[in-house]
XYZ file of C-alpha atoms in Angstrom:
492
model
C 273.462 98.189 242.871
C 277.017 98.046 243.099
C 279.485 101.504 243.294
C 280.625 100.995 239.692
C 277.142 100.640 238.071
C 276.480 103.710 240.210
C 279.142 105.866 238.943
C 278.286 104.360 234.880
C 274.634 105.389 235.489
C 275.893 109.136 236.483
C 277.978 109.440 233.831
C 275.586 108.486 231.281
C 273.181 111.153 232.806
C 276.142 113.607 232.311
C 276.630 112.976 229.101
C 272.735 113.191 228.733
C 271.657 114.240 225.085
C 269.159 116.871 225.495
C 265.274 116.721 223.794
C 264.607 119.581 221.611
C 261.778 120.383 224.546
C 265.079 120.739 226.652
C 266.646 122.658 224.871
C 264.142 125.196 224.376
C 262.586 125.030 227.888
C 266.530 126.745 229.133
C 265.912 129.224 226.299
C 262.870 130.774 227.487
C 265.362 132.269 229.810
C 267.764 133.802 227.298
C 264.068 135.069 225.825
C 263.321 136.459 229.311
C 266.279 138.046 230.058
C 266.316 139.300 226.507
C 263.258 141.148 226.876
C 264.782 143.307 230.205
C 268.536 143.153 228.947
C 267.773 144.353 225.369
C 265.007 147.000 226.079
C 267.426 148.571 229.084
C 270.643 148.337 227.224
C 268.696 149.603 224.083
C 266.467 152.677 225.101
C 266.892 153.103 228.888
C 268.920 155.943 228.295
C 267.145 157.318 225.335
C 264.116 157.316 227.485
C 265.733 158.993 230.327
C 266.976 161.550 229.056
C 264.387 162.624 226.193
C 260.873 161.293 228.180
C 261.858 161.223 231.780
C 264.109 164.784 230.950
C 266.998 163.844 233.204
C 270.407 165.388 231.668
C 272.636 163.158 229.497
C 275.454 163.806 231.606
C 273.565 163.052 234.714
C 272.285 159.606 233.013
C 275.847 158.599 231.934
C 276.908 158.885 235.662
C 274.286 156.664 236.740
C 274.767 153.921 234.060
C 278.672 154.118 235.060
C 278.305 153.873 239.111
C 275.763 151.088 238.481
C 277.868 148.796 236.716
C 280.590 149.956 238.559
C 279.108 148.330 241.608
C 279.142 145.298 239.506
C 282.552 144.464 239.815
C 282.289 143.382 243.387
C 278.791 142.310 243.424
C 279.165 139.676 240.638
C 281.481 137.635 242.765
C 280.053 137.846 245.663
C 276.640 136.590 243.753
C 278.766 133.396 241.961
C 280.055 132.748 245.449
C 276.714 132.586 247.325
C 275.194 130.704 244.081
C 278.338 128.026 244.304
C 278.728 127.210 247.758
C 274.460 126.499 248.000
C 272.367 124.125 247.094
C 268.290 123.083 247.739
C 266.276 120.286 246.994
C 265.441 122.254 243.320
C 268.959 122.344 242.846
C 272.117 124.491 242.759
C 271.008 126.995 239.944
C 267.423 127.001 238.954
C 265.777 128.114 241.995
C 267.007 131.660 241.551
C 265.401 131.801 237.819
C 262.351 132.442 240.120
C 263.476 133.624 243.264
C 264.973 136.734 240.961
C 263.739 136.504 237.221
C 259.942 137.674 238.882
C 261.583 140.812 240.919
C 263.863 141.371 237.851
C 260.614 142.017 235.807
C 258.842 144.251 238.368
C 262.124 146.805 238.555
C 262.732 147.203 235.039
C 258.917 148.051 235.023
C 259.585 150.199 237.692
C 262.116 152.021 235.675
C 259.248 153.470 233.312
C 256.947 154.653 235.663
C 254.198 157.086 234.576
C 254.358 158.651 237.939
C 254.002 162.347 238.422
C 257.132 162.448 240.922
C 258.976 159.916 238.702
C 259.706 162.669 235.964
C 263.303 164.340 236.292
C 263.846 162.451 239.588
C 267.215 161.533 239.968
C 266.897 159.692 242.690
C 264.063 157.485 241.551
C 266.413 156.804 238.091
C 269.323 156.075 239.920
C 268.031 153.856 242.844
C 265.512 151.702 241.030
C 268.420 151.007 238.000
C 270.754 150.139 240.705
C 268.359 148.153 242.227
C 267.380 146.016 239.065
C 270.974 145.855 237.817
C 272.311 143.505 240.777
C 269.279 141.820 240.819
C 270.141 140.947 236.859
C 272.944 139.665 238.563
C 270.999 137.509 240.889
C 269.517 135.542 237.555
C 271.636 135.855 235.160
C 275.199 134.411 237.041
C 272.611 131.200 238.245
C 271.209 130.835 235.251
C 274.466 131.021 233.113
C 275.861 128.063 235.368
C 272.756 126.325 234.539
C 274.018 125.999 230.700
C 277.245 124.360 232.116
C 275.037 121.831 234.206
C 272.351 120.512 231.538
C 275.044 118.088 230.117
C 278.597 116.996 229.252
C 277.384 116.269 225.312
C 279.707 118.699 223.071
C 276.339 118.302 220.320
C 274.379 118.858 222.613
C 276.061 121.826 224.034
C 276.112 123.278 220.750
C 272.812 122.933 219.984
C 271.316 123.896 223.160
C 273.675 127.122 222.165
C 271.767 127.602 218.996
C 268.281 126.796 220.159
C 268.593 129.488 223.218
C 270.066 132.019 220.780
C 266.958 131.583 218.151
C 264.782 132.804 221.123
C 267.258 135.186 222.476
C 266.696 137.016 218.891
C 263.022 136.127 219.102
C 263.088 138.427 221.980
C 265.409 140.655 220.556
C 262.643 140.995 217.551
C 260.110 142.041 220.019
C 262.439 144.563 221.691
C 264.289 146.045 218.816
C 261.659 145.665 215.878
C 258.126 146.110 217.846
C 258.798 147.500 221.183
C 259.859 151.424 219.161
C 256.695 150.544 216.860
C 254.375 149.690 219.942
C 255.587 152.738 221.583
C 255.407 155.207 218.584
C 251.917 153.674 218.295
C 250.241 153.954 221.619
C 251.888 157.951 221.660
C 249.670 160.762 221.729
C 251.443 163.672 220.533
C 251.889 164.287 216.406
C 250.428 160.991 216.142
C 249.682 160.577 212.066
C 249.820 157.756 209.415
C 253.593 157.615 208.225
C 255.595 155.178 206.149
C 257.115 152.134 208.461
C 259.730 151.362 205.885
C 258.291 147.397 205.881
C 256.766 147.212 202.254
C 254.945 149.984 202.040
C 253.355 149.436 205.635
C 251.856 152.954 206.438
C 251.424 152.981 210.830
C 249.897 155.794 213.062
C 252.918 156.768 214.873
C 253.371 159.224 217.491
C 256.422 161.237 219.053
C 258.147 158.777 221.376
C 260.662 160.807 222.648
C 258.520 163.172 224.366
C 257.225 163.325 227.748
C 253.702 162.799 226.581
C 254.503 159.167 225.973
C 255.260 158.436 229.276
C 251.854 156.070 229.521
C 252.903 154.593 226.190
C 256.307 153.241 227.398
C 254.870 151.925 230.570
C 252.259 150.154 228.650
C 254.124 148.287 226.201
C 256.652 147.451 228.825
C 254.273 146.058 230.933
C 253.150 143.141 228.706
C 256.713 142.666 228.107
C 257.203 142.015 231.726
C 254.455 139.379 232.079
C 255.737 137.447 228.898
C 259.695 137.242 230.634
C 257.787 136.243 233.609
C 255.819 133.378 231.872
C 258.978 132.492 230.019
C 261.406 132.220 233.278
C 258.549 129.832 234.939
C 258.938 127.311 232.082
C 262.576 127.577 232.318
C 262.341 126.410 236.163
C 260.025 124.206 235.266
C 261.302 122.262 232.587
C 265.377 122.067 232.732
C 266.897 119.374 235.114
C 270.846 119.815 236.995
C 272.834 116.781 236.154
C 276.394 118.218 236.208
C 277.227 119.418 239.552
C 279.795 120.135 241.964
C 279.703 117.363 244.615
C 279.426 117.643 248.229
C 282.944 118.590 249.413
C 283.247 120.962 246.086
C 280.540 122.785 247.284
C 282.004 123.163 251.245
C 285.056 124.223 249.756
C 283.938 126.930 247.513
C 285.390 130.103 248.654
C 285.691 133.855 247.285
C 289.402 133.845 246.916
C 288.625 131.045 243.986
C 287.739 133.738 241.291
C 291.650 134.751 241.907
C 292.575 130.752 241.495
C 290.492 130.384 238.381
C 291.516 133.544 237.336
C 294.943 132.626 237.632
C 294.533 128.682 236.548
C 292.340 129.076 234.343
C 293.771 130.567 230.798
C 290.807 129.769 228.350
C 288.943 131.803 230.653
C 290.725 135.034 230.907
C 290.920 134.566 226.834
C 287.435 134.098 226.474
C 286.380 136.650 229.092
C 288.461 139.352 227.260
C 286.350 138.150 224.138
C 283.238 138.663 225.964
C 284.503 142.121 226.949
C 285.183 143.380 224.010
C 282.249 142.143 222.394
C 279.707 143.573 224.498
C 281.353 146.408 224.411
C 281.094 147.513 220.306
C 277.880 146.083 220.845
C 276.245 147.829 223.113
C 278.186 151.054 222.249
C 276.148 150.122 218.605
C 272.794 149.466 220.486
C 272.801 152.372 222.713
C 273.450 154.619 220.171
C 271.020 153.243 217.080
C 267.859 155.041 218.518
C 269.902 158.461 218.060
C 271.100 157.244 214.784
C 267.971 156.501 213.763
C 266.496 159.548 214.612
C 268.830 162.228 213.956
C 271.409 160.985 211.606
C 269.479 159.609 208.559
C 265.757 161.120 210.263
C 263.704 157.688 209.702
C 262.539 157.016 212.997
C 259.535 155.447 211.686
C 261.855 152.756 210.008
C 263.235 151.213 213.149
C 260.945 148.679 213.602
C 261.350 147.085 209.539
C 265.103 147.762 210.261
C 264.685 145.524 213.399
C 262.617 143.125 211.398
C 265.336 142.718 209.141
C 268.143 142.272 212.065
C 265.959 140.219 213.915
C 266.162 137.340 210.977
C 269.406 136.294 211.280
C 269.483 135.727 214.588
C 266.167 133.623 214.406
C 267.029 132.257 211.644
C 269.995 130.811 211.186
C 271.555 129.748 214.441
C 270.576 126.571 213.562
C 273.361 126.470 211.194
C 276.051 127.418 213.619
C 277.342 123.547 214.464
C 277.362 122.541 211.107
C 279.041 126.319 210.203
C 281.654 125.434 213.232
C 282.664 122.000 211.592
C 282.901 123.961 208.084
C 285.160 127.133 209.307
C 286.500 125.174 212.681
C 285.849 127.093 216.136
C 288.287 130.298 215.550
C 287.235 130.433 211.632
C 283.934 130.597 213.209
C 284.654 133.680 214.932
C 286.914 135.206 211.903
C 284.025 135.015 209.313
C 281.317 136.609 211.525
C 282.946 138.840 212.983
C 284.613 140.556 209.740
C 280.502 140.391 208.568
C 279.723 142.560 211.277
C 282.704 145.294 209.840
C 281.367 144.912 206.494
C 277.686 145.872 207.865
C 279.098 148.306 209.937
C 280.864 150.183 206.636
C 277.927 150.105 205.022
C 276.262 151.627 207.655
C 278.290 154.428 207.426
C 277.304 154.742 203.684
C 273.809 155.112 204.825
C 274.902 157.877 206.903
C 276.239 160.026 204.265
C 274.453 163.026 202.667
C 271.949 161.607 199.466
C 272.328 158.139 201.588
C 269.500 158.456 203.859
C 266.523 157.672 201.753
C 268.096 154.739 200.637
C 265.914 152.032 202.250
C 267.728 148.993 200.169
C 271.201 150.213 201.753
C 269.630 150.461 205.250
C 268.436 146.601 204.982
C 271.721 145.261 203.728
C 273.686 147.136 205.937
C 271.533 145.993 209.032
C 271.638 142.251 207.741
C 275.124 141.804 207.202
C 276.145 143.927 210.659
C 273.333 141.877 213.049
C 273.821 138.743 211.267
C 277.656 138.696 211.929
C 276.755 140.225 215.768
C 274.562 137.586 216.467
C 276.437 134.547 215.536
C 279.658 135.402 216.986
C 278.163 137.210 220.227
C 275.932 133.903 220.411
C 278.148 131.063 219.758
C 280.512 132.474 222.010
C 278.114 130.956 225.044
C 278.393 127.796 223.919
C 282.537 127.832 225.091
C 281.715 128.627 228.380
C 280.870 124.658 229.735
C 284.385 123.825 228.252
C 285.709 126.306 230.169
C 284.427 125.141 233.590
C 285.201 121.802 232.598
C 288.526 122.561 232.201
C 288.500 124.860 235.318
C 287.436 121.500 237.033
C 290.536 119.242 235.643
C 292.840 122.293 236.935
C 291.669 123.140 240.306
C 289.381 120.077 241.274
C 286.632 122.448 241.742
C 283.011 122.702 239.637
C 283.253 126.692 239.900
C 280.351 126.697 237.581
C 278.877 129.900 239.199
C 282.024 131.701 240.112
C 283.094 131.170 236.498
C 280.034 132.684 235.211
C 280.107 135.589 237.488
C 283.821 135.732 235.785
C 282.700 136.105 232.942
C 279.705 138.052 234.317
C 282.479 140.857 235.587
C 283.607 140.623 231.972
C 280.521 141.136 230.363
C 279.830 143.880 232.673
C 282.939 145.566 232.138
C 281.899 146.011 228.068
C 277.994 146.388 229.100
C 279.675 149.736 231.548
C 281.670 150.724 228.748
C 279.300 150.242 225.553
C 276.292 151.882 228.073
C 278.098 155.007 229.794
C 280.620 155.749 227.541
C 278.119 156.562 224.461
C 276.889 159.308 226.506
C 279.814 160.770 227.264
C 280.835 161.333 223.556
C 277.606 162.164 222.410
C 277.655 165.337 225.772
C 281.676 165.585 224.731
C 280.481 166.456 220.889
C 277.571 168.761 222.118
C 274.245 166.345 221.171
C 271.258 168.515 222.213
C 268.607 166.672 224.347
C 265.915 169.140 223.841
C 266.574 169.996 220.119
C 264.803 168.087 217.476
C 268.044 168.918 214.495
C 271.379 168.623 215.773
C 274.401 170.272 214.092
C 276.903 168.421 212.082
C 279.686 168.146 215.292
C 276.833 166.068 217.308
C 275.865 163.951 214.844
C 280.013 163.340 214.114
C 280.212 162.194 217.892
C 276.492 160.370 216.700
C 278.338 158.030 213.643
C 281.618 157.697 215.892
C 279.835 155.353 218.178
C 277.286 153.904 216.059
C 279.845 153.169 213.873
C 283.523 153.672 214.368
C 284.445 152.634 217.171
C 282.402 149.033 217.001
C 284.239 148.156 213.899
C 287.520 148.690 215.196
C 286.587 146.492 218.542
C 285.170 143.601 216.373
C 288.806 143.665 214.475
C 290.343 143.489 217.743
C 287.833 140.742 218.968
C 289.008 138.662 215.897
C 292.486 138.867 216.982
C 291.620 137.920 220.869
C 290.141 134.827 219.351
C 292.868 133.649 217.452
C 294.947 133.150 221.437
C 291.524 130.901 222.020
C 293.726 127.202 223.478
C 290.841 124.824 223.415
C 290.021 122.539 220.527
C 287.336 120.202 219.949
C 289.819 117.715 220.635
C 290.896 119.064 223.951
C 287.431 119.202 224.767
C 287.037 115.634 224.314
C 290.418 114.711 226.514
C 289.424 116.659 228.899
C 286.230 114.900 229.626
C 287.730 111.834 229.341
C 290.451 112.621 232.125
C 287.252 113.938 234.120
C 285.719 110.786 234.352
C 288.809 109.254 235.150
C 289.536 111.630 237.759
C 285.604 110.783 239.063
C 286.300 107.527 238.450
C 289.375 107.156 240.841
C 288.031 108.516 243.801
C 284.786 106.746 243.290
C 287.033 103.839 243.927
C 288.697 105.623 246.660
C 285.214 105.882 248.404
């Protein structure tokens, strides 16, 4: 077989168009992930500091100096990731190697231990400890998306497929893992009103220390499902982008300063990804409080999750044929000014006379998740344009170093929308031990839930307008790839 049939064969396995098996055998590990990223980032804190009665100010500290740590660890992890390789590949390998241990800490975190209660220590070293290995998965698996294939449809729909079971996950965190919980607690445990068509549940007190067996429990099942789900991601996706040979040996640390500098879609993109984690996780860390001391309908937050769960299971299979419609920064526009609208709503729902208003609550929730979820999830599928472009730049496949990029990025909002919450909410005086809190608390409550989202989304909207990369550059630039591959084939 001669060099030139060689080289066509490779590229046509580049430009591979991916099954619908494919596609959802790399989403099982959004799902996975989902499962540990959205139950941490959603009720870690509420846990610890209501259940495992460690002080809010205490708790903020450790979610800060974790993530913190991030911002060296990340490249050091896309480094080591890049500059590797085994007979299983580049990437996958560490879907395993760290999606298993990732499980077992985050289990860790809830604990039913007697010494585990209050500890500090315990809190703070096991978090740590499951937040770089997060890391560890996430960075490889991320660079995974970029290696699948070099089909733009493809790309886009493996972006919606692994989104529809990123919300399937985020159903069974956000919708049924409060339910489960409230279900399997012991104390005040009566039938009460779920919100979800008349559904009446028995449903305990979650939020105290008596349901310490209850959140260990539910989690636990959790944790075998992620683990399940990141086997058949190993199992079932296949490398056929990658960096060749002498990329690889020349990989070094100083390239997240090259890309960084080189590389302008990405700093656009991971300033996008910044911001957007950021109003949402200051909205997701905060909805548990909202839920339960601003409107007082704790037993509604799993129908409430139902309801934000659908759009994000739903209708990403829309999103390519949405793209064409609004282009890729329309895209963006239109979701994200959904999210504001849900988010103003919200803040109807929060006012006096409001909070009985179930109809409101569902609306509200719709519009706000399904304008979260399409622009915080299409915004994935940019990222294997960017390292392509990175590539025509530098000459380097950074695949790993670029997603530990925009891994810093994210981090920087997760830090942000994770600590800072619970720093306003000690800054306007929120009571951990009271079951009413007074009107200042649950002002500092609505500010974060709320206020300060909506105002990040606008700016997010503006970020994306400085986006450079069209579908048509997309399409040169693979073209001047392959003649770039081409040539020193030839050189060879």
């Amino acid at each position: 077989m001669s060099d030139n049939t060689t080289h066509t064969l490779q590229q046509q396995n580049e430009y591979h168009k991916l099954t619908l098996w494919e596609r959802v055998s790399y989403g099982f590990g959004d799902f996975a992930n989902n499962l540990t990223f959205g139950t941490v980032g959603g009720f870690l804190l509420l846990y610890m500091t209501t259940v495992n009665a460690i002080g809010l100010g205490i708790a903020s500290i450790i979610f800060a100096i974790v993530r913190i740590i991030n911002v060296v660890w990340d490249p050091i992890v896309g480094t080591f990731v890049d500059k590797h390789t085994s007979k299983a590949g580049k990437y996958r390998p560490w879907i395993l190697r760290a999606g298993i241990p990732l499980m077992i800490f985050a289990l860790l975190l809830f604990a039913p231990l007697p010494f585990v209660k209050g500890n500090v220590a315990w809190a703070f070293i096991i978090y740590f400890i499951m937040d770089l290995t997060y890391s560890v998965v996430n960075i490889p698996y991320g660079s995974l998306n970029a290696s699948l294939t070099r089909d733009a449809e493809s790309v886009d729909k493996l972006t919606s497929t692994r989104m529809m079971l990123a919300n399937g996950a985020n159903l069974l965190v956000y919708t049924l893992f409060p339910m489960f919980v409230q279900m399997a607690s012991p104390k005040e445990n009566h039938l009460q009103d779920t919100g979800l068509f008349g559904l009446k549940l028995s449903l305990g007190t979650y939020t105290d220390s008596s349901a310490r067996n209850a959140w260990f429990s539910v989690y636990l099942v959790y944790a075998i499902l992620g683990a399940i789900a990141f086997f058949l991601c190993y199992r079932f996706t296949k490398e056929r982008v990658v960096a060749t040979a002498e990329q690889t040996a020349q990989v070094k640390t100083t390239d997240i300063f090259v890309e960084l500098k080189n590389n302008r879609p990405l700093v656009i993109l991971g300033l996008f990804f910044m911001l957007a984690f950021t109003f949402m996780f200051f909205m997701n860390t905060v909805n548990g409080f909202f839920n339960q001391f601003v409107v007082q309908h704790s037993p509604w937050m799993g129908a409430i999750g139902l309801i934000s769960s659908i759009p994000g299971i739903v209708f990403p299979i829309f999103w390519p044929r949405l793209k064409k419609i609004f282009g890729k920064k329309g895209f963006f526009h239109f979701f994200l000014g959904m999210f504001v609208v849900g988010e103003l709503l919200t803040w109807v729902w929060s006012m006096n006379g409001m909070h009985d208003n179930l109809a409101l609550a569902y609306i509200a929730t719709f519009l706000k998740q399904w304008g979260l979820t399409s622009a915080t999830g299409f915004m994935w599928a940019l990222v294997p344009e960017v390292v392509s472009y990175g590539e025509l730049k530098s000459g380097r496949r950074n695949a790993a170093i670029i997603n530990a990029i925009m891994g810093l990025f994210f981090k920087i909002g997760f830090t942000i929308g994770g600590a800072v919450p619970a720093l306003f909410l000690a800054l306007y005086g929120f009571n951990e031990t009271a079951a009413h809190q007074h009107a200042n608390a649950l002002a500092g409550i609505n500010l974060t839930a709320i206020w300060i989202p909506a105002i990040l989304a606008f700016v997010s909207m503006i970020i994306m307008q400085l986006y450079p990369i069209s579908d048509k550059d997309v399409a040169e630039i693979n073209q001047q790839l392959d003649e770039k591959r081409a040539q020193l084939k030839e050189a060879e």
